[in-house]
Short mmCIF file of C-alpha atoms and ligand atoms in Angstrom, two decimals:
data_model
loop_
_atom_site.label_atom_id
_atom_site.label_comp_id
_atom_site.label_asym_id
_atom_site.label_seq_id
_atom_site.Cartn_x
_atom_site.Cartn_y
_atom_site.Cartn_z
CA MET A 623 -4.84 -17.07 -1.24
CA ASP A 624 -4.79 -18.67 -4.74
CA ILE A 625 -6.51 -15.61 -6.17
CA SER A 626 -7.83 -15.62 -9.74
CA PHE A 627 -9.76 -12.67 -11.13
CA SER A 628 -11.29 -11.57 -14.44
CA TYR A 629 -12.86 -8.27 -15.42
CA ARG A 630 -16.09 -8.52 -17.39
CA THR A 631 -15.54 -6.38 -20.48
CA GLU A 632 -17.54 -5.73 -23.64
CA ARG A 633 -15.14 -8.08 -25.44
CA GLY A 634 -15.74 -10.84 -22.89
CA PRO A 635 -13.91 -11.74 -19.69
CA LEU A 636 -10.35 -10.43 -19.29
CA GLN A 637 -8.45 -12.67 -16.88
CA VAL A 638 -5.96 -10.51 -14.98
CA LEU A 639 -4.78 -12.75 -12.11
CA ARG A 640 -4.23 -16.54 -12.02
CA ASP A 641 -3.62 -18.44 -8.79
CA VAL A 642 -1.78 -15.57 -7.11
CA SER A 643 -0.71 -16.82 -3.73
CA PHE A 644 1.54 -15.48 -0.98
CA ALA A 645 1.49 -15.09 2.78
CA VAL A 646 2.46 -11.95 4.68
CA TYR A 647 3.81 -12.37 8.19
CA GLU A 648 3.76 -10.17 11.26
CA LYS A 649 5.86 -7.00 11.11
CA GLN A 650 6.56 -7.46 7.41
CA TYR A 651 6.66 -4.65 4.87
CA VAL A 652 5.87 -6.39 1.59
CA SER A 653 5.94 -4.71 -1.83
CA ILE A 654 4.32 -5.87 -5.04
CA VAL A 655 6.06 -4.93 -8.28
CA ALA A 656 5.19 -5.74 -11.89
CA PRO A 657 5.14 -4.13 -15.32
CA THR A 658 2.32 -1.66 -15.86
CA GLY A 659 -1.13 -3.13 -16.44
CA THR A 660 -0.22 -6.49 -14.86
CA GLY A 661 -2.85 -6.33 -12.12
CA LYS A 662 -1.15 -4.89 -9.01
CA THR A 663 -3.95 -2.45 -8.17
CA THR A 664 -6.55 -5.12 -8.90
CA LEU A 665 -4.79 -7.45 -6.45
CA LEU A 666 -4.58 -4.75 -3.77
CA ARG A 667 -8.32 -4.04 -4.14
CA ILE A 668 -9.07 -7.76 -3.80
CA ILE A 669 -6.94 -7.95 -0.62
CA ALA A 670 -8.85 -4.90 0.72
CA GLY A 671 -12.17 -6.68 0.12
CA LEU A 672 -13.21 -4.06 -2.48
CA ARG A 673 -13.40 -6.69 -5.25
CA LYS A 674 -14.37 -10.32 -5.00
CA PRO A 675 -11.99 -12.87 -6.57
CA ASP A 676 -13.45 -15.45 -9.00
CA THR A 677 -11.63 -18.16 -7.06
CA GLY A 678 -9.42 -18.11 -3.98
CA LYS A 679 -9.68 -16.32 -0.65
CA VAL A 680 -7.97 -13.57 1.26
CA ILE A 681 -7.37 -14.71 4.84
CA LEU A 682 -6.54 -12.17 7.54
CA MET A 683 -5.46 -13.69 10.87
CA GLY A 684 -7.47 -16.86 10.16
CA GLU A 685 -10.61 -15.07 8.94
CA GLU A 686 -11.73 -14.70 5.34
CA VAL A 687 -12.01 -11.12 4.06
CA LYS A 688 -15.44 -10.97 2.44
CA GLY A 689 -15.80 -7.22 1.96
CA PRO A 690 -14.43 -3.91 3.21
CA THR A 691 -13.41 -4.15 6.87
CA PRO A 692 -11.96 -1.72 9.43
CA LYS A 693 -9.20 -4.31 9.96
CA ILE A 694 -7.71 -3.19 6.63
CA SER A 695 -6.84 0.44 5.77
CA MET A 696 -5.75 1.69 2.37
CA ILE A 697 -3.64 4.68 1.32
CA PHE A 698 -3.88 5.97 -2.24
CA GLN A 699 -1.57 7.84 -4.61
CA ASP A 700 -3.94 10.84 -4.74
CA PHE A 701 -4.39 11.03 -0.92
CA ALA A 702 -8.23 10.72 -1.20
CA LEU A 703 -8.97 13.34 1.47
CA PHE A 704 -12.32 15.12 1.81
CA PRO A 705 -11.53 18.73 0.70
CA TRP A 706 -14.34 20.25 2.74
CA LEU A 707 -13.08 18.73 6.02
CA THR A 708 -10.11 19.88 8.11
CA ALA A 709 -7.11 17.61 8.72
CA LEU A 710 -8.59 16.68 12.11
CA GLU A 711 -12.04 15.95 10.66
CA ASN A 712 -10.48 13.85 7.88
CA VAL A 713 -8.86 11.68 10.56
CA GLU A 714 -12.02 11.63 12.71
CA ILE A 715 -13.88 10.02 9.79
CA ALA A 716 -11.91 6.83 10.43
CA LEU A 717 -13.19 6.74 14.01
CA LEU A 718 -16.90 7.16 13.31
CA HIS A 719 -17.55 3.40 13.36
CA LYS A 720 -16.20 3.20 16.91
CA LYS A 721 -18.53 3.99 19.79
CA LEU A 722 -16.58 6.99 21.08
CA SER A 723 -17.71 10.31 22.52
CA LYS A 724 -16.91 13.33 20.33
CA GLU A 725 -14.28 14.35 22.89
CA ASP A 726 -12.49 10.98 22.79
CA ARG A 727 -12.70 10.91 19.00
CA VAL A 728 -11.02 14.32 18.74
CA LYS A 729 -8.37 13.27 21.27
CA LEU A 730 -7.52 10.14 19.31
CA ALA A 731 -7.51 11.95 15.95
CA ARG A 732 -5.11 14.54 17.43
CA LYS A 733 -2.84 11.76 18.68
CA TYR A 734 -2.53 10.22 15.21
CA LEU A 735 -1.92 13.61 13.57
CA GLU A 736 0.89 14.14 16.07
CA LEU A 737 2.28 10.69 15.31
CA VAL A 738 2.68 11.63 11.63
CA GLY A 739 4.27 14.98 12.50
CA LEU A 740 1.22 17.21 11.95
CA GLY A 741 0.58 18.46 15.47
CA GLY A 742 -0.58 22.09 15.09
CA PHE A 743 -2.16 21.56 11.64
CA GLU A 744 -5.47 20.12 12.94
CA ASN A 745 -7.61 22.96 11.58
CA TYR A 746 -5.99 23.24 8.15
CA TYR A 747 -7.97 22.23 5.07
CA PRO A 748 -6.33 19.92 2.48
CA ARG A 749 -5.93 22.85 0.03
CA GLU A 750 -3.79 24.62 2.66
CA LEU A 751 -1.43 21.64 3.02
CA SER A 752 1.47 20.52 0.81
CA GLY A 753 1.34 17.13 -0.97
CA GLY A 754 3.54 15.53 1.68
CA MET A 755 1.35 16.91 4.47
CA LYS A 756 -1.80 15.63 2.73
CA GLN A 757 -0.31 12.16 2.50
CA ARG A 758 0.57 12.39 6.21
CA VAL A 759 -3.10 13.16 6.97
CA ALA A 760 -4.06 10.12 4.89
CA ILE A 761 -1.58 8.00 6.87
CA ALA A 762 -2.96 9.36 10.18
CA ARG A 763 -6.50 8.51 9.02
CA ALA A 764 -5.43 5.00 7.98
CA LEU A 765 -3.70 4.37 11.34
CA ALA A 766 -6.56 5.90 13.38
CA ALA A 767 -8.90 3.21 12.07
CA GLN A 768 -6.61 0.83 14.04
CA PRO A 769 -6.24 -1.71 11.24
CA ILE A 770 -4.24 -4.94 11.29
CA LEU A 771 -3.16 -4.60 7.67
CA LEU A 772 -2.15 -1.40 5.87
CA LEU A 773 -2.34 -1.36 2.06
CA MET A 774 -0.61 1.40 0.08
CA ASP A 775 -1.04 1.98 -3.66
CA GLU A 776 1.90 4.06 -4.97
CA PRO A 777 1.83 6.25 -1.83
CA PHE A 778 4.85 8.38 -2.81
CA ALA A 779 4.19 8.69 -6.55
CA ASN A 780 2.48 12.10 -6.40
CA LEU A 781 5.11 13.73 -4.19
CA ASP A 782 8.18 15.64 -5.31
CA ALA A 783 11.46 13.75 -4.81
CA ILE A 784 12.56 15.58 -1.63
CA THR A 785 9.15 15.31 0.08
CA ALA A 786 8.91 11.64 -0.90
CA GLU A 787 12.39 10.96 0.56
CA GLY A 788 11.37 12.60 3.86
CA LEU A 789 8.20 10.55 4.14
CA LYS A 790 9.92 7.32 3.10
CA SER A 791 12.55 7.75 5.80
CA GLU A 792 9.76 8.00 8.41
CA ILE A 793 7.06 5.66 7.16
CA TYR A 794 8.44 2.45 8.71
CA ASN A 795 8.60 3.89 12.23
CA MET A 796 5.31 5.76 11.77
CA VAL A 797 3.52 2.50 11.04
CA PHE A 798 5.39 -0.01 13.19
CA ASN A 799 5.42 1.43 16.73
CA GLU A 800 3.56 0.86 20.00
CA GLU A 801 0.84 3.44 19.16
CA SER A 802 -0.04 1.53 16.00
CA THR A 803 -2.11 -1.64 15.60
CA VAL A 804 -0.73 -2.41 12.13
CA LYS A 805 0.88 -5.83 11.90
CA ALA A 806 1.87 -5.75 8.23
CA ILE A 807 2.10 -3.48 5.18
CA VAL A 808 1.48 -4.39 1.54
CA MET A 809 2.56 -1.68 -0.92
CA VAL A 810 2.33 -1.43 -4.69
CA SER A 811 5.12 0.58 -6.30
CA HIS A 812 6.79 1.24 -9.65
CA ASN A 813 9.93 2.58 -8.03
CA LEU A 814 12.38 -0.30 -7.55
CA SER A 815 14.85 1.73 -5.48
CA GLU A 816 12.05 2.77 -3.10
CA VAL A 817 10.97 -0.86 -2.87
CA ILE A 818 14.47 -1.98 -1.81
CA GLU A 819 14.74 0.93 0.62
CA LEU A 820 11.51 0.04 2.42
CA SER A 821 10.59 -3.62 2.05
CA ASP A 822 11.30 -6.79 3.93
CA ARG A 823 10.02 -8.76 0.95
CA VAL A 824 9.25 -8.07 -2.69
CA ILE A 825 6.70 -10.05 -4.68
CA VAL A 826 7.16 -9.84 -8.47
CA LEU A 827 4.11 -10.52 -10.63
CA GLY A 828 4.32 -11.39 -14.32
CA GLY A 829 2.51 -12.97 -17.25
CA ARG A 830 -0.98 -12.46 -18.60
CA PRO A 831 -2.91 -13.47 -16.58
CA ALA A 832 -0.42 -12.58 -13.86
CA THR A 833 0.99 -14.92 -11.29
CA VAL A 834 3.80 -14.68 -8.70
CA ILE A 835 7.12 -15.13 -10.51
CA ALA A 836 9.51 -14.18 -7.69
CA ASP A 837 9.42 -13.65 -3.93
CA ILE A 838 12.61 -11.94 -2.73
CA SER A 839 13.61 -11.23 0.89
CA ILE A 840 15.52 -7.98 1.35
CA ASP A 841 17.90 -8.73 4.14
CA LEU A 842 19.51 -5.33 4.82
CA PRO A 843 19.69 -3.32 8.05
CA ARG A 844 17.68 -0.05 8.23
CA PRO A 845 18.09 2.78 7.41
CA ARG A 846 19.19 1.71 3.93
CA SER A 847 21.19 3.75 1.46
CA PRO A 848 21.17 3.34 -2.34
CA ARG A 849 24.89 4.06 -2.20
CA ASP A 850 25.60 0.75 -0.41
CA LYS A 851 26.98 -2.10 -2.51
CA GLU A 852 24.45 -4.63 -1.24
CA PHE A 853 21.59 -2.21 -1.99
CA GLN A 854 22.82 -2.04 -5.60
CA GLU A 855 23.05 -5.83 -5.80
CA TYR A 856 19.41 -6.16 -4.72
CA LEU A 857 18.46 -3.47 -7.23
CA ASP A 858 20.22 -5.35 -10.06
CA MET A 859 18.46 -8.55 -9.01
CA LEU A 860 15.08 -6.82 -9.01
CA TYR A 861 15.69 -5.21 -12.42
CA SER A 862 16.51 -8.62 -13.82
CA GLU A 863 13.31 -10.14 -12.32
CA ILE A 864 11.25 -7.28 -13.77
CA SER A 865 12.85 -7.78 -17.19
CA LYS A 866 11.92 -11.46 -17.03
CA SER A 867 8.42 -10.45 -16.01
CA MET A 868 8.17 -8.05 -18.97
CA GLU A 869 9.39 -10.73 -21.39
CA LEU A 870 6.86 -13.15 -19.96
CA THR A 871 4.04 -10.63 -20.17
CA THR A 872 4.92 -9.66 -23.77
CA ALA A 873 5.47 -13.27 -24.87
CA VAL A 874 2.09 -14.32 -23.57
CA LYS A 875 0.49 -11.33 -25.27
CA VAL A 876 2.08 -12.20 -28.64
CA ASN A 877 1.23 -15.90 -28.33
CA SER A 878 -2.37 -15.18 -27.48
CA LYS A 879 -2.89 -13.01 -30.59
N1 ATP B 1151 -12.56 -1.78 -14.31
C1 ATP B 1151 -11.90 -2.46 -15.26
N2 ATP B 1151 -12.55 -3.06 -16.29
C2 ATP B 1151 -11.89 -3.76 -17.23
N3 ATP B 1151 -10.56 -3.93 -17.24
C3 ATP B 1151 -9.85 -3.36 -16.25
C4 ATP B 1151 -10.47 -2.59 -15.21
N4 ATP B 1151 -9.51 -2.13 -14.37
C5 ATP B 1151 -8.35 -2.60 -14.84
N5 ATP B 1151 -8.55 -3.33 -15.97
C6 ATP B 1151 -7.50 -4.03 -16.75
O1 ATP B 1151 -6.90 -4.99 -15.90
C7 ATP B 1151 -5.49 -5.03 -16.08
C8 ATP B 1151 -4.79 -4.78 -14.75
O2 ATP B 1151 -5.06 -3.46 -14.28
P1 ATP B 1151 -4.39 -2.89 -12.94
O3 ATP B 1151 -4.80 -1.47 -12.84
O4 ATP B 1151 -4.71 -3.79 -11.80
O5 ATP B 1151 -2.85 -3.02 -13.30
P2 ATP B 1151 -1.60 -2.37 -12.56
O6 ATP B 1151 -0.53 -3.42 -12.56
O7 ATP B 1151 -2.00 -1.82 -11.25
O8 ATP B 1151 -1.24 -1.21 -13.58
P3 ATP B 1151 -0.45 0.17 -13.35
O9 ATP B 1151 0.93 -0.23 -12.95
O10 ATP B 1151 -0.48 0.82 -14.69
O11 ATP B 1151 -1.18 0.93 -12.29
C9 ATP B 1151 -5.18 -3.99 -17.15
O12 ATP B 1151 -5.04 -4.68 -18.37
C10 ATP B 1151 -6.38 -3.09 -17.17
O13 ATP B 1151 -6.60 -2.60 -18.46
#
């Protein structure tokens, strides 16, 4: 990838990312963590093809990502559903680019709603659904587009703790199963425990501009429990990497004053 990126601001260019490079392999759940304002969301948007890097490329299965593509779906913290459409219609949206009859489109949308545990809620509007159910609709919509890569920006951050736990315990099997085309997940999260619970690998970004400062494999069987000793050891390791990242980010900020 070797991604570098600057925002154009009134005070001149603000370089956010410098030579950020990592590969994601098949069936991997990869999380990106970093102190706030480091550039995680910016990086996710670049991977999605929503922003163009100054230098570097995003390559998906050998092909450069040059703009938004149905091969990549994204899930947001605030669910991003259309309030005037039902759950079923929100999922159908993802299928409009496919040449399907209305009947087949509805059938497929129903299948994905069932996959995320929302069979029976097809005709509900977002305002009639709980936060967790809304995020399930967003997941169904993302999967229905039949992407290769699924990007998630803080997908559990707007859910209460119990709802988030329920969804986290299901997300891996919801996304990686024979009904799904997704080959890999890249998630941005602030919650280090959640990151250890879910990820195969964690990429830590740090510095200003940010670069990859650690790439950690989480080698634990699933389901994972924060009460396990090894889980705690990974958590300690990640806290220490984040502290280093914060020192690096602050040091660079002070030096550049
Ligand atoms: N549209 C924009 N124009 C100018 N600067 C921006 C823009 N969007 C973000 N930035 C700046 O770029 C940097 C990285 O922002 P980004 O949102 O990617 O960070 P983040 O790591 O996702 O932060 P957080 O954890 O708080 O969500 C920040 O310093 C931010 O102020």
